[in-house]
mmCIF file of N, CA, C and O in Angstrom:
data_model
loop_
_atom_site.group_PDB
_atom_site.id
_atom_site.type_symbol
_atom_site.label_atom_id
_atom_site.label_comp_id
_atom_site.label_asym_id
_atom_site.label_seq_id
_atom_site.Cartn_x
_atom_site.Cartn_y
_atom_site.Cartn_z
ATOM 1 N N VAL A 1 0.850 -1.133 0.099
ATOM 2 C CA VAL A 1 0.068 -0.043 0.036
ATOM 3 C C VAL A 1 0.908 1.241 0.036
ATOM 4 O O VAL A 1 1.864 1.333 0.762
ATOM 5 N N ALA A 2 0.707 2.136 -0.893
ATOM 6 C CA ALA A 2 1.408 3.484 -0.835
ATOM 7 C C ALA A 2 0.943 4.270 0.164
ATOM 8 O O ALA A 2 -0.271 4.384 0.515
ATOM 9 N N HIS A 3 1.813 4.967 0.793
ATOM 10 C CA HIS A 3 1.650 5.938 1.841
ATOM 11 C C HIS A 3 0.729 7.146 1.295
ATOM 12 O O HIS A 3 0.978 7.603 0.127
ATOM 13 N N GLY A 4 -0.235 7.565 2.148
ATOM 14 C CA GLY A 4 -1.050 8.748 1.631
ATOM 15 C C GLY A 4 -0.433 9.881 1.086
ATOM 16 O O GLY A 4 -0.729 10.619 0.126
ATOM 17 N N TYR A 5 0.716 10.391 1.864
ATOM 18 C CA TYR A 5 1.495 11.622 1.487
ATOM 19 C C TYR A 5 2.246 11.337 0.187
ATOM 20 O O TYR A 5 2.356 12.279 -0.634
ATOM 21 N N PHE A 6 2.621 10.023 -0.032
ATOM 22 C CA PHE A 6 3.268 9.897 -1.315
ATOM 23 C C PHE A 6 2.168 9.914 -2.451
ATOM 24 O O PHE A 6 2.657 10.595 -3.414
ATOM 25 N N VAL A 7 1.048 9.558 -2.183
ATOM 26 C CA VAL A 7 -0.021 9.749 -3.295
ATOM 27 C C VAL A 7 -0.258 11.186 -3.469
ATOM 28 O O VAL A 7 -0.354 11.682 -4.670
ATOM 29 N N LEU A 8 -0.403 11.950 -2.426
ATOM 30 C CA LEU A 8 -0.649 13.452 -2.638
ATOM 31 C C LEU A 8 0.657 14.087 -3.292
ATOM 32 O O LEU A 8 0.500 14.902 -4.079
ATOM 33 N N SER A 9 1.837 13.640 -2.972
ATOM 34 C CA SER A 9 3.029 14.158 -3.612
ATOM 35 C C SER A 9 3.080 13.792 -5.110
ATOM 36 O O SER A 9 3.499 14.665 -5.922
ATOM 37 N N ALA A 10 2.781 12.579 -5.465
ATOM 38 C CA ALA A 10 2.716 12.162 -6.836
ATOM 39 C C ALA A 10 1.720 13.027 -7.551
ATOM 40 O O ALA A 10 1.871 13.427 -8.594
ATOM 41 N N ALA A 11 0.601 13.268 -7.008
ATOM 42 C CA ALA A 11 -0.531 14.125 -7.633
ATOM 43 C C ALA A 11 -0.003 15.468 -7.890
ATOM 44 O O ALA A 11 -0.401 16.140 -8.870
ATOM 45 N N ALA A 12 0.697 16.089 -6.930
ATOM 46 C CA ALA A 12 1.310 17.386 -7.106
ATOM 47 C C ALA A 12 2.029 17.502 -8.433
ATOM 48 O O ALA A 12 2.092 18.547 -9.079
ATOM 49 N N GLY A 13 2.964 16.379 -8.762
ATOM 50 C CA GLY A 13 3.587 16.347 -9.997
ATOM 51 C C GLY A 13 2.734 16.457 -11.174
ATOM 52 O O GLY A 13 3.201 16.795 -12.267
ATOM 53 N N LEU A 14 1.270 16.129 -11.048
ATOM 54 C CA LEU A 14 0.538 16.224 -12.318
ATOM 55 C C LEU A 14 -0.014 17.768 -12.524
ATOM 56 O O LEU A 14 -0.523 17.938 -13.589
ATOM 57 N N PHE A 15 0.116 18.517 -11.476
ATOM 58 C CA PHE A 15 -0.399 19.980 -11.688
ATOM 59 C C PHE A 15 0.583 21.028 -11.410
ATOM 60 O O PHE A 15 0.103 22.184 -11.551
ATOM 61 N N VAL A 16 1.722 20.751 -11.020
ATOM 62 C CA VAL A 16 2.720 21.817 -10.736
ATOM 63 C C VAL A 16 3.578 21.798 -11.864
ATOM 64 O O VAL A 16 4.248 20.837 -12.301
ATOM 65 N N ASP A 17 3.850 23.076 -12.406
ATOM 66 C CA ASP A 17 4.833 23.341 -13.369
ATOM 67 C C ASP A 17 5.523 24.603 -12.974
ATOM 68 O O ASP A 17 5.067 25.683 -13.134
ATOM 69 N N ALA A 18 6.746 24.359 -12.509
ATOM 70 C CA ALA A 18 7.508 25.582 -11.929
ATOM 71 C C ALA A 18 7.966 26.699 -12.896
ATOM 72 O O ALA A 18 8.035 27.804 -12.526
ATOM 73 N N LYS A 19 7.835 26.224 -14.211
ATOM 74 C CA LYS A 19 8.256 27.246 -15.201
ATOM 75 C C LYS A 19 7.045 28.191 -15.689
ATOM 76 O O LYS A 19 7.295 29.107 -16.369
ATOM 77 N N LYS A 20 5.846 27.718 -15.318
ATOM 78 C CA LYS A 20 4.602 28.184 -15.901
ATOM 79 C C LYS A 20 3.844 28.817 -14.816
ATOM 80 O O LYS A 20 3.817 28.256 -13.683
ATOM 81 N N GLY A 21 3.309 30.026 -14.882
ATOM 82 C CA GLY A 21 2.365 30.545 -13.926
ATOM 83 C C GLY A 21 2.957 31.469 -12.825
ATOM 84 O O GLY A 21 4.208 31.476 -12.760
ATOM 85 N N PRO A 22 2.079 32.019 -12.128
ATOM 86 C CA PRO A 22 2.606 33.005 -11.129
ATOM 87 C C PRO A 22 2.859 32.426 -9.654
ATOM 88 O O PRO A 22 3.025 33.202 -8.787
ATOM 89 N N VAL A 23 3.015 31.038 -9.486
ATOM 90 C CA VAL A 23 3.193 30.591 -8.111
ATOM 91 C C VAL A 23 4.605 30.902 -7.529
ATOM 92 O O VAL A 23 5.500 30.694 -8.221
ATOM 93 N N LEU A 24 4.524 31.520 -6.445
ATOM 94 C CA LEU A 24 5.745 31.942 -5.764
ATOM 95 C C LEU A 24 6.230 30.759 -4.877
ATOM 96 O O LEU A 24 7.399 30.410 -4.781
ATOM 97 N N LEU A 25 5.367 30.215 -4.209
ATOM 98 C CA LEU A 25 5.707 29.158 -3.220
ATOM 99 C C LEU A 25 4.427 28.338 -2.821
ATOM 100 O O LEU A 25 3.251 28.864 -2.842
ATOM 101 N N ASN A 26 4.642 27.086 -2.256
ATOM 102 C CA ASN A 26 3.597 26.398 -1.646
ATOM 103 C C ASN A 26 3.520 26.961 -0.313
ATOM 104 O O ASN A 26 4.550 27.029 0.389
ATOM 105 N N TYR A 27 2.252 27.175 0.280
ATOM 106 C CA TYR A 27 2.053 27.933 1.441
ATOM 107 C C TYR A 27 1.599 26.989 2.539
ATOM 108 O O TYR A 27 1.635 27.301 3.742
ATOM 109 N N GLY A 28 1.066 25.880 2.205
ATOM 110 C CA GLY A 28 0.499 24.960 3.199
ATOM 111 C C GLY A 28 -0.398 24.055 2.739
ATOM 112 O O GLY A 28 -0.762 23.929 1.566
ATOM 113 N N LEU A 29 -1.007 23.196 3.734
ATOM 114 C CA LEU A 29 -1.963 22.042 3.411
ATOM 115 C C LEU A 29 -2.947 22.084 4.459
ATOM 116 O O LEU A 29 -2.646 22.188 5.633
ATOM 117 N N GLU A 30 -4.227 21.982 4.132
ATOM 118 C CA GLU A 30 -5.170 22.050 5.081
ATOM 119 C C GLU A 30 -6.167 20.878 4.673
ATOM 120 O O GLU A 30 -6.230 20.396 3.558
ATOM 121 N N GLU A 31 -7.123 20.479 5.817
ATOM 122 C CA GLU A 31 -8.126 19.519 5.497
ATOM 123 C C GLU A 31 -7.759 18.178 4.667
ATOM 124 O O GLU A 31 -8.511 17.991 3.733
ATOM 125 N N CYS A 32 -6.804 17.599 4.937
ATOM 126 C CA CYS A 32 -6.180 16.481 4.209
ATOM 127 C C CYS A 32 -6.913 15.220 4.742
ATOM 128 O O CYS A 32 -6.886 14.893 5.914
ATOM 129 N N ARG A 33 -7.295 14.450 3.767
ATOM 130 C CA ARG A 33 -7.869 13.100 4.050
ATOM 131 C C ARG A 33 -7.424 11.952 3.018
ATOM 132 O O ARG A 33 -7.459 12.235 1.739
ATOM 133 N N PHE A 34 -7.040 10.864 3.513
ATOM 134 C CA PHE A 34 -6.775 9.752 2.647
ATOM 135 C C PHE A 34 -7.908 8.728 2.794
ATOM 136 O O PHE A 34 -8.118 8.180 3.784
ATOM 137 N N LEU A 35 -8.573 8.573 1.708
ATOM 138 C CA LEU A 35 -9.983 7.971 1.693
ATOM 139 C C LEU A 35 -9.962 6.477 1.385
ATOM 140 O O LEU A 35 -10.766 5.689 1.681
ATOM 141 N N LYS A 36 -8.863 6.032 0.595
ATOM 142 C CA LYS A 36 -8.923 4.827 -0.015
ATOM 143 C C LYS A 36 -7.461 4.323 -0.227
ATOM 144 O O LYS A 36 -6.603 4.997 -0.648
ATOM 145 N N PRO A 37 -7.083 2.980 0.185
ATOM 146 C CA PRO A 37 -5.727 2.584 -0.010
ATOM 147 C C PRO A 37 -5.451 2.537 -1.600
ATOM 148 O O PRO A 37 -6.154 2.325 -2.458
ATOM 149 N N MET A 38 -4.113 2.957 -1.906
ATOM 150 C CA MET A 38 -3.562 2.859 -3.251
ATOM 151 C C MET A 38 -2.585 1.984 -3.173
ATOM 152 O O MET A 38 -1.685 1.612 -2.302
ATOM 153 N N TYR A 39 -2.436 1.109 -4.296
ATOM 154 C CA TYR A 39 -1.459 0.088 -4.430
ATOM 155 C C TYR A 39 -0.432 0.261 -5.643
ATOM 156 O O TYR A 39 -0.777 1.037 -6.510
ATOM 157 N N ALA A 40 0.675 -0.275 -5.509
ATOM 158 C CA ALA A 40 1.767 -0.128 -6.466
ATOM 159 C C ALA A 40 1.111 -0.366 -7.977
ATOM 160 O O ALA A 40 0.392 -1.315 -8.083
ATOM 161 N N GLY A 41 1.518 0.458 -8.933
ATOM 162 C CA GLY A 41 1.008 0.301 -10.211
ATOM 163 C C GLY A 41 -0.424 0.911 -10.569
ATOM 164 O O GLY A 41 -0.873 0.893 -11.647
ATOM 165 N N ALA A 42 -1.000 1.429 -9.594
ATOM 166 C CA ALA A 42 -2.452 2.041 -9.688
ATOM 167 C C ALA A 42 -2.234 3.311 -10.500
ATOM 168 O O ALA A 42 -1.162 3.947 -10.387
ATOM 169 N N THR A 43 -3.186 3.726 -11.103
ATOM 170 C CA THR A 43 -3.217 4.992 -11.851
ATOM 171 C C THR A 43 -4.076 5.989 -11.173
ATOM 172 O O THR A 43 -5.116 5.801 -10.629
ATOM 173 N N ILE A 44 -3.426 7.361 -11.100
ATOM 174 C CA ILE A 44 -4.278 8.356 -10.425
ATOM 175 C C ILE A 44 -4.316 9.509 -11.343
ATOM 176 O O ILE A 44 -3.726 9.702 -12.308
ATOM 177 N N GLY A 45 -5.440 10.331 -11.009
ATOM 178 C CA GLY A 45 -5.690 11.510 -11.747
ATOM 179 C C GLY A 45 -5.835 12.682 -10.641
ATOM 180 O O GLY A 45 -6.176 12.371 -9.514
ATOM 181 N N VAL A 46 -5.927 13.950 -11.182
ATOM 182 C CA VAL A 46 -6.155 15.077 -10.092
ATOM 183 C C VAL A 46 -7.151 16.078 -10.795
ATOM 184 O O VAL A 46 -7.077 16.361 -11.909
ATOM 185 N N LYS A 47 -8.126 16.487 -9.943
ATOM 186 C CA LYS A 47 -8.999 17.473 -10.269
ATOM 187 C C LYS A 47 -8.842 18.630 -9.478
ATOM 188 O O LYS A 47 -8.794 18.519 -8.148
ATOM 189 N N LEU A 48 -8.470 19.867 -9.872
ATOM 190 C CA LEU A 48 -8.157 21.098 -9.100
ATOM 191 C C LEU A 48 -9.383 22.011 -9.299
ATOM 192 O O LEU A 48 -9.963 22.279 -10.224
ATOM 193 N N THR A 49 -9.912 22.597 -8.112
ATOM 194 C CA THR A 49 -10.811 23.477 -8.022
ATOM 195 C C THR A 49 -10.370 24.694 -7.253
ATOM 196 O O THR A 49 -10.035 24.522 -6.072
ATOM 197 N N CYS A 50 -10.498 25.984 -7.623
ATOM 198 C CA CYS A 50 -10.072 27.007 -6.890
ATOM 199 C C CYS A 50 -11.287 27.345 -5.883
ATOM 200 O O CYS A 50 -12.343 27.543 -6.198
ATOM 201 N N LYS A 51 -10.864 27.347 -4.627
ATOM 202 C CA LYS A 51 -12.022 27.640 -3.393
ATOM 203 C C LYS A 51 -11.952 28.989 -3.011
ATOM 204 O O LYS A 51 -13.021 29.483 -2.760
ATOM 205 N N GLU A 52 -10.704 29.561 -3.043
ATOM 206 C CA GLU A 52 -10.631 31.028 -2.465
ATOM 207 C C GLU A 52 -9.401 31.689 -2.936
ATOM 208 O O GLU A 52 -8.408 31.152 -3.117
ATOM 209 N N LYS A 53 -9.515 32.977 -3.120
ATOM 210 C CA LYS A 53 -8.410 33.820 -3.314
ATOM 211 C C LYS A 53 -8.321 34.863 -2.268
ATOM 212 O O LYS A 53 -9.296 35.629 -2.013
ATOM 213 N N ILE A 54 -7.130 35.153 -1.695
ATOM 214 C CA ILE A 54 -7.013 36.126 -0.449
ATOM 215 C C ILE A 54 -5.760 37.028 -0.937
ATOM 216 O O ILE A 54 -4.766 36.594 -0.972
ATOM 217 N N ALA A 55 -6.215 38.322 -1.089
ATOM 218 C CA ALA A 55 -5.171 39.349 -1.349
ATOM 219 C C ALA A 55 -4.311 39.530 -0.064
ATOM 220 O O ALA A 55 -4.972 39.591 1.075
ATOM 221 N N GLN A 56 -3.052 39.772 -0.213
ATOM 222 C CA GLN A 56 -2.163 40.019 0.909
ATOM 223 C C GLN A 56 -1.749 41.417 0.858
ATOM 224 O O GLN A 56 -1.416 41.902 -0.243
ATOM 225 N N GLU A 57 -1.577 42.204 1.948
ATOM 226 C CA GLU A 57 -1.126 43.620 1.981
ATOM 227 C C GLU A 57 0.403 43.533 1.741
ATOM 228 O O GLU A 57 1.071 42.729 2.342
ATOM 229 N N ARG A 58 0.788 44.481 1.133
ATOM 230 C CA ARG A 58 2.363 44.668 0.946
ATOM 231 C C ARG A 58 2.902 45.225 2.273
ATOM 232 O O ARG A 58 2.298 46.089 2.881
ATOM 233 N N ARG A 59 4.057 44.659 2.706
ATOM 234 C CA ARG A 59 4.627 45.127 3.887
ATOM 235 C C ARG A 59 5.577 46.278 3.578
ATOM 236 O O ARG A 59 5.594 47.306 4.388
ATOM 237 N N GLU A 60 6.058 46.341 2.426
ATOM 238 C CA GLU A 60 6.901 47.565 1.852
ATOM 239 C C GLU A 60 6.412 47.756 0.538
ATOM 240 O O GLU A 60 5.937 47.056 -0.239
ATOM 241 N N PRO A 61 6.384 49.156 0.143
ATOM 242 C CA PRO A 61 5.727 49.633 -1.045
ATOM 243 C C PRO A 61 6.548 48.934 -2.329
ATOM 244 O O PRO A 61 5.748 48.672 -3.326
ATOM 245 N N GLU A 62 7.750 48.512 -2.107
ATOM 246 C CA GLU A 62 8.359 47.890 -3.323
ATOM 247 C C GLU A 62 8.170 46.262 -3.410
ATOM 248 O O GLU A 62 8.717 45.704 -4.224
ATOM 249 N N ASP A 63 7.531 45.755 -2.383
ATOM 250 C CA ASP A 63 7.042 44.343 -2.460
ATOM 251 C C ASP A 63 6.198 43.967 -3.589
ATOM 252 O O ASP A 63 5.513 44.869 -4.191
ATOM 253 N N VAL A 64 6.286 42.821 -4.000
ATOM 254 C CA VAL A 64 5.425 42.284 -5.107
ATOM 255 C C VAL A 64 4.122 42.115 -4.564
ATOM 256 O O VAL A 64 3.920 41.603 -3.467
ATOM 257 N N ALA A 65 3.161 42.439 -5.451
ATOM 258 C CA ALA A 65 1.686 42.239 -5.053
ATOM 259 C C ALA A 65 1.500 40.806 -5.071
ATOM 260 O O ALA A 65 1.838 40.098 -6.166
ATOM 261 N N ARG A 66 0.919 40.255 -3.973
ATOM 262 C CA ARG A 66 0.730 38.646 -4.000
ATOM 263 C C ARG A 66 -0.557 38.373 -3.180
ATOM 264 O O ARG A 66 -1.056 39.192 -2.531
ATOM 265 N N GLY A 67 -0.779 37.201 -3.278
ATOM 266 C CA GLY A 67 -2.064 36.724 -2.498
ATOM 267 C C GLY A 67 -1.837 35.015 -2.333
ATOM 268 O O GLY A 67 -0.990 34.515 -2.827
ATOM 269 N N ILE A 68 -2.892 34.503 -1.605
ATOM 270 C CA ILE A 68 -2.922 33.041 -1.327
ATOM 271 C C ILE A 68 -4.172 32.541 -2.056
ATOM 272 O O ILE A 68 -5.259 33.130 -2.085
ATOM 273 N N VAL A 69 -3.902 31.470 -2.629
ATOM 274 C CA VAL A 69 -5.017 30.798 -3.480
ATOM 275 C C VAL A 69 -5.270 29.490 -2.774
ATOM 276 O O VAL A 69 -4.163 28.661 -2.757
ATOM 277 N N LYS A 70 -6.329 29.172 -2.460
ATOM 278 C CA LYS A 70 -6.807 27.861 -1.824
ATOM 279 C C LYS A 70 -7.338 26.910 -2.946
ATOM 280 O O LYS A 70 -8.296 27.251 -3.506
ATOM 281 N N TRP A 71 -6.664 25.756 -3.222
ATOM 282 C CA TRP A 71 -7.167 24.894 -4.020
ATOM 283 C C TRP A 71 -7.800 23.529 -3.478
ATOM 284 O O TRP A 71 -7.040 23.088 -2.675
ATOM 285 N N LEU A 72 -8.916 23.185 -3.939
ATOM 286 C CA LEU A 72 -9.504 21.871 -3.548
ATOM 287 C C LEU A 72 -8.705 21.006 -4.448
ATOM 288 O O LEU A 72 -8.829 20.921 -5.755
ATOM 289 N N VAL A 73 -7.996 19.891 -3.988
ATOM 290 C CA VAL A 73 -7.326 18.879 -4.798
ATOM 291 C C VAL A 73 -7.958 17.466 -4.488
ATOM 292 O O VAL A 73 -7.980 16.991 -3.390
ATOM 293 N N ASP A 74 -8.686 16.964 -5.603
ATOM 294 C CA ASP A 74 -9.236 15.758 -5.492
ATOM 295 C C ASP A 74 -8.412 14.734 -6.295
ATOM 296 O O ASP A 74 -8.238 14.871 -7.581
ATOM 297 N N VAL A 75 -7.787 13.718 -5.553
ATOM 298 C CA VAL A 75 -7.037 12.799 -6.178
ATOM 299 C C VAL A 75 -7.933 11.558 -6.412
ATOM 300 O O VAL A 75 -8.484 11.030 -5.526
ATOM 301 N N TYR A 76 -8.056 10.920 -7.765
ATOM 302 C CA TYR A 76 -8.750 9.829 -7.902
ATOM 303 C C TYR A 76 -8.130 8.757 -8.566
ATOM 304 O O TYR A 76 -7.037 8.850 -9.164
ATOM 305 N N ASP A 77 -8.712 7.579 -8.376
ATOM 306 C CA ASP A 77 -7.954 6.294 -9.124
ATOM 307 C C ASP A 77 -8.671 5.997 -10.370
ATOM 308 O O ASP A 77 -9.508 6.762 -10.915
ATOM 309 N N GLU A 78 -8.242 4.948 -10.997
ATOM 310 C CA GLU A 78 -8.643 4.572 -12.337
ATOM 311 C C GLU A 78 -10.165 4.280 -12.448
ATOM 312 O O GLU A 78 -10.742 4.306 -13.495
ATOM 313 N N THR A 79 -10.921 4.003 -11.326
ATOM 314 C CA THR A 79 -12.222 3.840 -11.257
ATOM 315 C C THR A 79 -13.040 5.150 -11.167
ATOM 316 O O THR A 79 -14.288 5.106 -11.131
ATOM 317 N N GLY A 80 -12.324 6.162 -10.869
ATOM 318 C CA GLY A 80 -12.864 7.562 -10.648
ATOM 319 C C GLY A 80 -13.229 7.771 -9.239
ATOM 320 O O GLY A 80 -13.751 8.838 -8.895
ATOM 321 N N GLU A 81 -12.958 6.850 -8.342
ATOM 322 C CA GLU A 81 -13.170 7.125 -6.978
ATOM 323 C C GLU A 81 -12.142 7.971 -6.225
ATOM 324 O O GLU A 81 -10.887 7.796 -6.660
ATOM 325 N N THR A 82 -12.512 8.911 -5.253
ATOM 326 C CA THR A 82 -11.632 9.755 -4.737
ATOM 327 C C THR A 82 -10.780 8.874 -3.782
ATOM 328 O O THR A 82 -11.310 8.195 -2.997
ATOM 329 N N VAL A 83 -9.481 9.061 -3.760
ATOM 330 C CA VAL A 83 -8.518 8.310 -2.848
ATOM 331 C C VAL A 83 -7.912 9.321 -1.891
ATOM 332 O O VAL A 83 -7.588 8.883 -0.770
ATOM 333 N N ALA A 84 -7.844 10.513 -2.208
ATOM 334 C CA ALA A 84 -7.353 11.525 -1.273
ATOM 335 C C ALA A 84 -7.929 12.817 -1.605
ATOM 336 O O ALA A 84 -8.188 13.226 -2.852
ATOM 337 N N ILE A 85 -8.163 13.741 -0.582
ATOM 338 C CA ILE A 85 -8.815 15.078 -0.905
ATOM 339 C C ILE A 85 -8.114 16.077 0.009
ATOM 340 O O ILE A 85 -7.786 15.707 1.274
ATOM 341 N N ALA A 86 -7.738 17.148 -0.359
ATOM 342 C CA ALA A 86 -7.059 18.132 0.512
ATOM 343 C C ALA A 86 -7.261 19.482 -0.046
ATOM 344 O O ALA A 86 -7.687 19.722 -1.075
ATOM 345 N N THR A 87 -7.016 20.504 0.729
ATOM 346 C CA THR A 87 -6.974 21.936 0.316
ATOM 347 C C THR A 87 -5.441 22.293 0.448
ATOM 348 O O THR A 87 -4.838 22.193 1.383
ATOM 349 N N ILE A 88 -4.910 22.719 -0.739
ATOM 350 C CA ILE A 88 -3.516 23.079 -0.891
ATOM 351 C C ILE A 88 -3.408 24.622 -1.105
ATOM 352 O O ILE A 88 -4.302 25.231 -1.977
ATOM 353 N N LEU A 89 -2.542 25.313 -0.355
ATOM 354 C CA LEU A 89 -2.474 26.758 -0.478
ATOM 355 C C LEU A 89 -1.225 27.092 -1.303
ATOM 356 O O LEU A 89 -0.177 26.513 -0.986
ATOM 357 N N THR A 90 -1.301 28.083 -2.162
ATOM 358 C CA THR A 90 -0.216 28.596 -2.846
ATOM 359 C C THR A 90 -0.076 30.176 -2.756
ATOM 360 O O THR A 90 -1.163 30.735 -2.696
ATOM 361 N N MET A 91 1.046 30.573 -2.627
ATOM 362 C CA MET A 91 1.243 31.971 -2.754
ATOM 363 C C MET A 91 1.608 32.477 -4.242
ATOM 364 O O MET A 91 2.440 31.732 -4.845
ATOM 365 N N VAL A 92 0.763 33.331 -4.788
ATOM 366 C CA VAL A 92 0.921 33.664 -6.092
ATOM 367 C C VAL A 92 1.274 35.076 -6.349
ATOM 368 O O VAL A 92 0.890 36.026 -5.456
ATOM 369 N N LYS A 93 1.864 35.523 -7.298
ATOM 370 C CA LYS A 93 2.212 36.907 -7.785
ATOM 371 C C LYS A 93 0.916 37.374 -8.457
ATOM 372 O O LYS A 93 0.357 36.704 -9.418
ATOM 373 N N MET A 94 0.409 38.535 -8.106
ATOM 374 C CA MET A 94 -0.804 39.026 -8.694
ATOM 375 C C MET A 94 -0.520 39.606 -9.934
ATOM 376 O O MET A 94 0.561 40.179 -10.200
ATOM 377 N N LYS A 95 -1.495 39.566 -10.976
ATOM 378 C CA LYS A 95 -1.366 40.078 -12.318
ATOM 379 C C LYS A 95 -1.079 41.689 -12.298
ATOM 380 O O LYS A 95 -0.230 42.102 -12.828
ATOM 381 N N ASN A 96 -2.045 42.338 -11.553
ATOM 382 C CA ASN A 96 -1.865 43.714 -11.518
ATOM 383 C C ASN A 96 -0.935 44.133 -10.447
ATOM 384 O O ASN A 96 -1.173 43.906 -9.190
ATOM 385 N N GLN A 97 0.239 44.785 -10.803
ATOM 386 C CA GLN A 97 1.239 45.135 -9.956
ATOM 387 C C GLN A 97 1.265 46.553 -9.555
ATOM 388 O O GLN A 97 2.380 47.044 -9.253
ATOM 389 N N ASP A 98 0.086 47.247 -9.583
ATOM 390 C CA ASP A 98 0.128 48.839 -9.439
ATOM 391 C C ASP A 98 0.070 48.924 -7.907
ATOM 392 O O ASP A 98 -0.218 48.319 -7.066
#
C-alpha cells in the first residue's frame, strides 16, 4: 500500500509546473484526508478547483503584490473514486502590480 502523503506528492507532480504561472511558493496544506488505499501500479488523476483567493497587503511599497489561493485537490483512481482530498495553499504573484 502506498503511503497517503506519497499519493498526494505524486498528484502534485500532475499539476505543478515551476516554469509556468505565477506561483511563488507552496504555502500549506489543510483538510487532508486519505480515503482509500492505493497500491503499486495504480493510476491516479487530479481535479483542481479554486476555492478562495485572498489578497495580501504589501509590507513595503516595493514588495511584489501577492495573494494566497486555496485549491481543492481531488485525487482519484482509475475507477474515478476519490482516494485523497485536500486543500492546498499557494502564494501567487498578482497580475496587477500597481
